[in-house]
PDB file of C-alpha atoms in Angstrom:
ATOM      1  CA  UNK A 541      -0.070  -0.076   0.446  1.00 56.00           C
ATOM      2  CA  UNK A 542       3.371   2.429   0.983  1.00 57.00           C
ATOM      3  CA  UNK A 543       4.164   1.463  -2.393  1.00 57.00           C
ATOM      4  CA  UNK A 544       1.154   2.624  -4.830  1.00 54.00           C
ATOM      5  CA  UNK A 545       0.835   5.695  -2.297  1.00 52.00           C
ATOM      6  CA  UNK A 546       4.801   6.787  -3.174  1.00 54.00           C
ATOM      7  CA  UNK A 547       3.824   5.827  -6.718  1.00 52.00           C
ATOM      8  CA  UNK A 548       0.749   7.899  -6.549  1.00 47.00           C
ATOM      9  CA  UNK A 549       2.588  10.744  -5.324  1.00 56.00           C
ATOM     10  CA  UNK A 550       5.318  10.683  -7.438  1.00 57.00           C
ATOM     11  CA  UNK A 551       3.548  10.789 -11.011  1.00 49.00           C
ATOM     12  CA  UNK A 552       1.871  13.522  -9.364  1.00 58.00           C
ATOM     13  CA  UNK A 553       4.915  15.478  -9.373  1.00 53.00           C
ATOM     14  CA  UNK A 554       6.100  14.300 -12.453  1.00 52.00           C
ATOM     15  CA  UNK A 555       2.581  15.625 -14.198  1.00 53.00           C
ATOM     16  CA  UNK A 556       3.245  18.789 -12.506  1.00 53.00           C
ATOM     17  CA  UNK A 557       6.368  19.140 -14.175  1.00 53.00           C
ATOM     18  CA  UNK A 558       5.179  18.582 -17.902  1.00 50.00           C
ATOM     19  CA  UNK A 559       4.784  20.996 -20.457  1.00 48.00           C
ATOM     20  CA  UNK A 560       2.247  24.645 -19.416  1.00 44.00           C
ATOM     21  CA  UNK A 561      -0.285  24.806 -22.356  1.00 42.00           C
ATOM     22  CA  UNK A 562       0.249  26.904 -24.976  1.00 41.00           C
ATOM     23  CA  UNK A 563      -1.432  30.199 -24.166  1.00 39.00           C
ATOM     24  CA  UNK A 564       1.688  30.606 -21.415  1.00 37.00           C
ATOM     25  CA  UNK A 565       3.310  33.962 -22.312  1.00 38.00           C
ATOM     26  CA  UNK A 566       7.035  32.812 -23.444  1.00 42.00           C
ATOM     27  CA  UNK A 567       9.884  34.067 -21.330  1.00 35.00           C
ATOM     28  CA  UNK A 568      11.732  36.252 -24.357  1.00 38.00           C
ATOM     29  CA  UNK A 569       8.039  37.727 -25.369  1.00 49.00           C
ATOM     30  CA  UNK A 570       6.713  37.829 -21.599  1.00 51.00           C
ATOM     31  CA  UNK A 571       7.446  41.115 -20.604  1.00 48.00           C
ATOM     32  CA  UNK A 572       5.948  42.829 -23.346  1.00 58.00           C
ATOM     33  CA  UNK A 573       2.621  40.671 -23.798  1.00 64.00           C
ATOM     34  CA  UNK A 574       2.226  40.394 -20.207  1.00 68.00           C
ATOM     35  CA  UNK A 575       2.059  44.264 -20.511  1.00 72.00           C
ATOM     36  CA  UNK A 576      -0.243  43.845 -23.788  1.00 77.00           C
ATOM     37  CA  UNK A 577      -2.870  41.882 -22.265  1.00 81.00           C
ATOM     38  CA  UNK A 578      -2.383  43.244 -18.430  1.00 78.00           C
ATOM     39  CA  UNK A 579      -3.781  46.984 -19.459  1.00 86.00           C
ATOM     40  CA  UNK A 580      -7.040  48.688 -20.786  1.00 92.00           C
ATOM     41  CA  UNK A 581      -5.465  50.910 -23.638  1.00 95.00           C
ATOM     42  CA  UNK A 582      -7.192  53.915 -24.217  1.00 94.00           C
ATOM     43  CA  UNK A 583      -6.653  55.787 -27.766  1.00 93.00           C
ATOM     44  CA  UNK A 584      -5.236  58.887 -27.781  1.00 91.00           C
ATOM     45  CA  UNK A 585      -4.697  59.696 -31.104  1.00 90.00           C
ATOM     46  CA  UNK A 586      -5.166  57.777 -35.162  1.00 89.00           C
ATOM     47  CA  UNK A 587      -4.678  58.417 -38.080  1.00 84.00           C
ATOM     48  CA  UNK A 588      -7.218  59.287 -40.610  1.00 75.00           C
ATOM     49  CA  UNK A 589      -7.392  59.137 -44.393  1.00 64.00           C
ATOM     50  CA  UNK A 590      -5.000  61.683 -45.332  1.00 63.00           C
ATOM     51  CA  UNK A 591      -2.389  60.557 -43.442  1.00 56.00           C
ATOM     52  CA  UNK A 592      -2.941  63.365 -40.666  1.00 63.00           C
ATOM     53  CA  UNK A 593      -2.673  62.301 -36.891  1.00 65.00           C
ATOM     54  CA  UNK A 594      -5.725  63.179 -34.634  1.00 74.00           C
ATOM     55  CA  UNK A 595      -5.582  63.569 -31.073  1.00 74.00           C
ATOM     56  CA  UNK A 596      -8.514  61.926 -29.816  1.00 73.00           C
ATOM     57  CA  UNK A 597     -10.093  63.784 -26.668  1.00 71.00           C
ATOM     58  CA  UNK A 598     -13.445  62.511 -25.985  1.00 77.00           C
ATOM     59  CA  UNK A 599     -15.118  59.324 -25.847  1.00 83.00           C
ATOM     60  CA  UNK A 600     -12.056  57.189 -26.251  1.00 89.00           C
ATOM     61  CA  UNK A 601     -12.548  54.166 -27.998  1.00 93.00           C
ATOM     62  CA  UNK A 602     -10.106  51.793 -24.955  1.00 95.00           C
ATOM     63  CA  UNK A 603      -8.407  48.002 -26.335  1.00 96.00           C
ATOM     64  CA  UNK A 604      -8.620  45.167 -24.387  1.00 96.00           C
ATOM     65  CA  UNK A 605      -6.707  41.735 -24.859  1.00 94.00           C
ATOM     66  CA  UNK A 606      -8.030  38.068 -23.570  1.00 93.00           C
ATOM     67  CA  UNK A 607      -4.383  35.949 -24.299  1.00 87.00           C
ATOM     68  CA  UNK A 608      -6.404  32.836 -22.978  1.00 88.00           C
ATOM     69  CA  UNK A 609      -9.264  33.515 -25.402  1.00 92.00           C
ATOM     70  CA  UNK A 610      -7.157  35.789 -28.698  1.00 93.00           C
ATOM     71  CA  UNK A 611      -9.682  37.870 -27.959  1.00 96.00           C
ATOM     72  CA  UNK A 612      -9.380  41.977 -28.265  1.00 96.00           C
ATOM     73  CA  UNK A 613     -12.291  43.266 -27.259  1.00 97.00           C
ATOM     74  CA  UNK A 614     -13.694  47.298 -25.311  1.00 97.00           C
ATOM     75  CA  UNK A 615     -15.319  50.400 -26.173  1.00 96.00           C
ATOM     76  CA  UNK A 616     -15.175  52.385 -29.760  1.00 94.00           C
ATOM     77  CA  UNK A 617     -16.496  55.843 -28.656  1.00 92.00           C
ATOM     78  CA  UNK A 618     -20.051  55.347 -28.875  1.00 93.00           C
ATOM     79  CA  UNK A 619     -20.421  51.378 -28.938  1.00 96.00           C
ATOM     80  CA  UNK A 620     -18.917  47.840 -27.009  1.00 97.00           C
ATOM     81  CA  UNK A 621     -16.960  46.059 -29.498  1.00 98.00           C
ATOM     82  CA  UNK A 622     -15.232  42.766 -29.679  1.00 98.00           C
ATOM     83  CA  UNK A 623     -12.753  40.541 -32.066  1.00 97.00           C
ATOM     84  CA  UNK A 624      -9.660  38.357 -32.627  1.00 97.00           C
ATOM     85  CA  UNK A 625      -6.038  38.792 -32.431  1.00 95.00           C
ATOM     86  CA  UNK A 626      -3.194  37.219 -33.466  1.00 95.00           C
ATOM     87  CA  UNK A 627       0.623  37.893 -32.713  1.00 92.00           C
ATOM     88  CA  UNK A 628       3.555  36.469 -34.700  1.00 90.00           C
ATOM     89  CA  UNK A 629       7.189  36.835 -34.242  1.00 84.00           C
ATOM     90  CA  UNK A 630       9.269  40.398 -34.440  1.00 88.00           C
ATOM     91  CA  UNK A 631       6.039  42.011 -32.677  1.00 91.00           C
ATOM     92  CA  UNK A 632       3.554  41.346 -35.531  1.00 95.00           C
ATOM     93  CA  UNK A 633      -0.423  41.355 -34.814  1.00 96.00           C
ATOM     94  CA  UNK A 634      -3.072  41.064 -36.787  1.00 96.00           C
ATOM     95  CA  UNK A 635      -6.716  41.721 -35.479  1.00 97.00           C
ATOM     96  CA  UNK A 636      -9.712  40.205 -37.500  1.00 96.00           C
ATOM     97  CA  UNK A 637     -13.145  39.756 -37.102  1.00 95.00           C
ATOM     98  CA  UNK A 638     -14.297  42.837 -35.506  1.00 96.00           C
ATOM     99  CA  UNK A 639     -17.647  43.064 -34.036  1.00 96.00           C
ATOM    100  CA  UNK A 640     -19.989  46.093 -32.746  1.00 96.00           C
ATOM    101  CA  UNK A 641     -23.172  47.161 -31.213  1.00 96.00           C
ATOM    102  CA  UNK A 642     -24.768  49.549 -33.841  1.00 93.00           C
ATOM    103  CA  UNK A 643     -26.132  52.250 -31.793  1.00 93.00           C
ATOM    104  CA  UNK A 644     -26.042  55.625 -33.281  1.00 90.00           C
ATOM    105  CA  UNK A 645     -24.253  58.741 -31.453  1.00 90.00           C
ATOM    106  CA  UNK A 646     -24.229  62.194 -32.495  1.00 86.00           C
ATOM    107  CA  UNK A 647     -20.061  61.805 -32.860  1.00 83.00           C
ATOM    108  CA  UNK A 648     -19.009  58.672 -34.937  1.00 88.00           C
ATOM    109  CA  UNK A 649     -16.221  59.548 -37.255  1.00 88.00           C
ATOM    110  CA  UNK A 650     -13.412  58.640 -34.289  1.00 88.00           C
ATOM    111  CA  UNK A 651     -15.103  55.296 -33.948  1.00 92.00           C
ATOM    112  CA  UNK A 652     -15.935  54.379 -37.518  1.00 92.00           C
ATOM    113  CA  UNK A 653     -12.105  55.723 -38.419  1.00 91.00           C
ATOM    114  CA  UNK A 654     -11.301  53.373 -35.566  1.00 93.00           C
ATOM    115  CA  UNK A 655     -12.746  50.424 -36.494  1.00 94.00           C
ATOM    116  CA  UNK A 656     -11.653  50.711 -40.144  1.00 93.00           C
ATOM    117  CA  UNK A 657      -7.618  51.634 -38.661  1.00 94.00           C
ATOM    118  CA  UNK A 658      -7.597  48.536 -35.868  1.00 95.00           C
ATOM    119  CA  UNK A 659      -8.219  46.789 -39.656  1.00 94.00           C
ATOM    120  CA  UNK A 660      -5.405  48.055 -41.332  1.00 94.00           C
ATOM    121  CA  UNK A 661      -2.560  47.001 -38.405  1.00 97.00           C
ATOM    122  CA  UNK A 662       0.107  44.863 -38.620  1.00 97.00           C
ATOM    123  CA  UNK A 663       2.723  45.671 -35.922  1.00 96.00           C
ATOM    124  CA  UNK A 664       2.647  46.839 -32.408  1.00 95.00           C
ATOM    125  CA  UNK A 665       5.547  48.563 -30.013  1.00 94.00           C
ATOM    126  CA  UNK A 666       5.220  49.664 -26.912  1.00 92.00           C
ATOM    127  CA  UNK A 667       7.298  52.079 -25.336  1.00 90.00           C
ATOM    128  CA  UNK A 668      10.068  51.302 -22.380  1.00 86.00           C
ATOM    129  CA  UNK A 669       7.812  52.894 -19.502  1.00 87.00           C
ATOM    130  CA  UNK A 670       5.116  50.548 -20.584  1.00 88.00           C
ATOM    131  CA  UNK A 671       3.011  54.006 -21.054  1.00 91.00           C
ATOM    132  CA  UNK A 672       2.069  53.936 -25.132  1.00 94.00           C
ATOM    133  CA  UNK A 673       1.108  51.251 -27.494  1.00 95.00           C
ATOM    134  CA  UNK A 674       1.945  52.232 -30.997  1.00 96.00           C
ATOM    135  CA  UNK A 675      -0.047  49.912 -33.750  1.00 96.00           C
ATOM    136  CA  UNK A 676       1.278  50.890 -36.611  1.00 96.00           C
ATOM    137  CA  UNK A 677       0.530  49.291 -40.852  1.00 94.00           C
ATOM    138  CA  UNK A 678       2.461  47.758 -43.255  1.00 94.00           C
ATOM    139  CA  UNK A 679       4.124  51.075 -44.353  1.00 92.00           C
ATOM    140  CA  UNK A 680       5.299  51.338 -40.304  1.00 92.00           C
ATOM    141  CA  UNK A 681       3.094  54.564 -40.485  1.00 91.00           C
ATOM    142  CA  UNK A 682       1.576  54.529 -36.730  1.00 92.00           C
ATOM    143  CA  UNK A 683      -2.350  54.410 -37.578  1.00 94.00           C
ATOM    144  CA  UNK A 684      -2.895  54.276 -33.726  1.00 95.00           C
ATOM    145  CA  UNK A 685      -1.501  55.218 -30.778  1.00 94.00           C
ATOM    146  CA  UNK A 686      -2.813  54.256 -27.361  1.00 94.00           C
ATOM    147  CA  UNK A 687      -2.126  55.319 -23.959  1.00 94.00           C
ATOM    148  CA  UNK A 688      -2.600  53.366 -20.229  1.00 91.00           C
ATOM    149  CA  UNK A 689      -5.893  54.393 -19.029  1.00 76.00           C
ATOM    150  CA  UNK A 690      -5.812  55.867 -15.367  1.00 66.00           C
TER     151      UNK A 690
END
């Protein structure tokens, strides 16, 4: 009986030392990805159609990441939204299947531009102070700039 109990304990300990689930953040990417995932980001600047940067002050869209479900969600300025994301090598990121509620608000331009631009994002960068998240397109143009939500 003691032998069987000891064998069971050893099996439990060995099982606990096994591989972690795929959703575990890799060590070399850990700090950036943990900062990305554990922060609510608010939009402070976005690129409009004429390649100018527009400051966002009122009804700032937000961006949140759920690593376990590979989902993104937040507030678009008027509506709530959700979608999917994938992170690849060299800080590449792709957003897809963005869907939102359909409320009508007086000022929809920022929200509509936000939804359009998030689909153009190809890479991300977080500054050294973990305060700014910059999303860029395939031409390396900043299309969305977020700050940590206070």
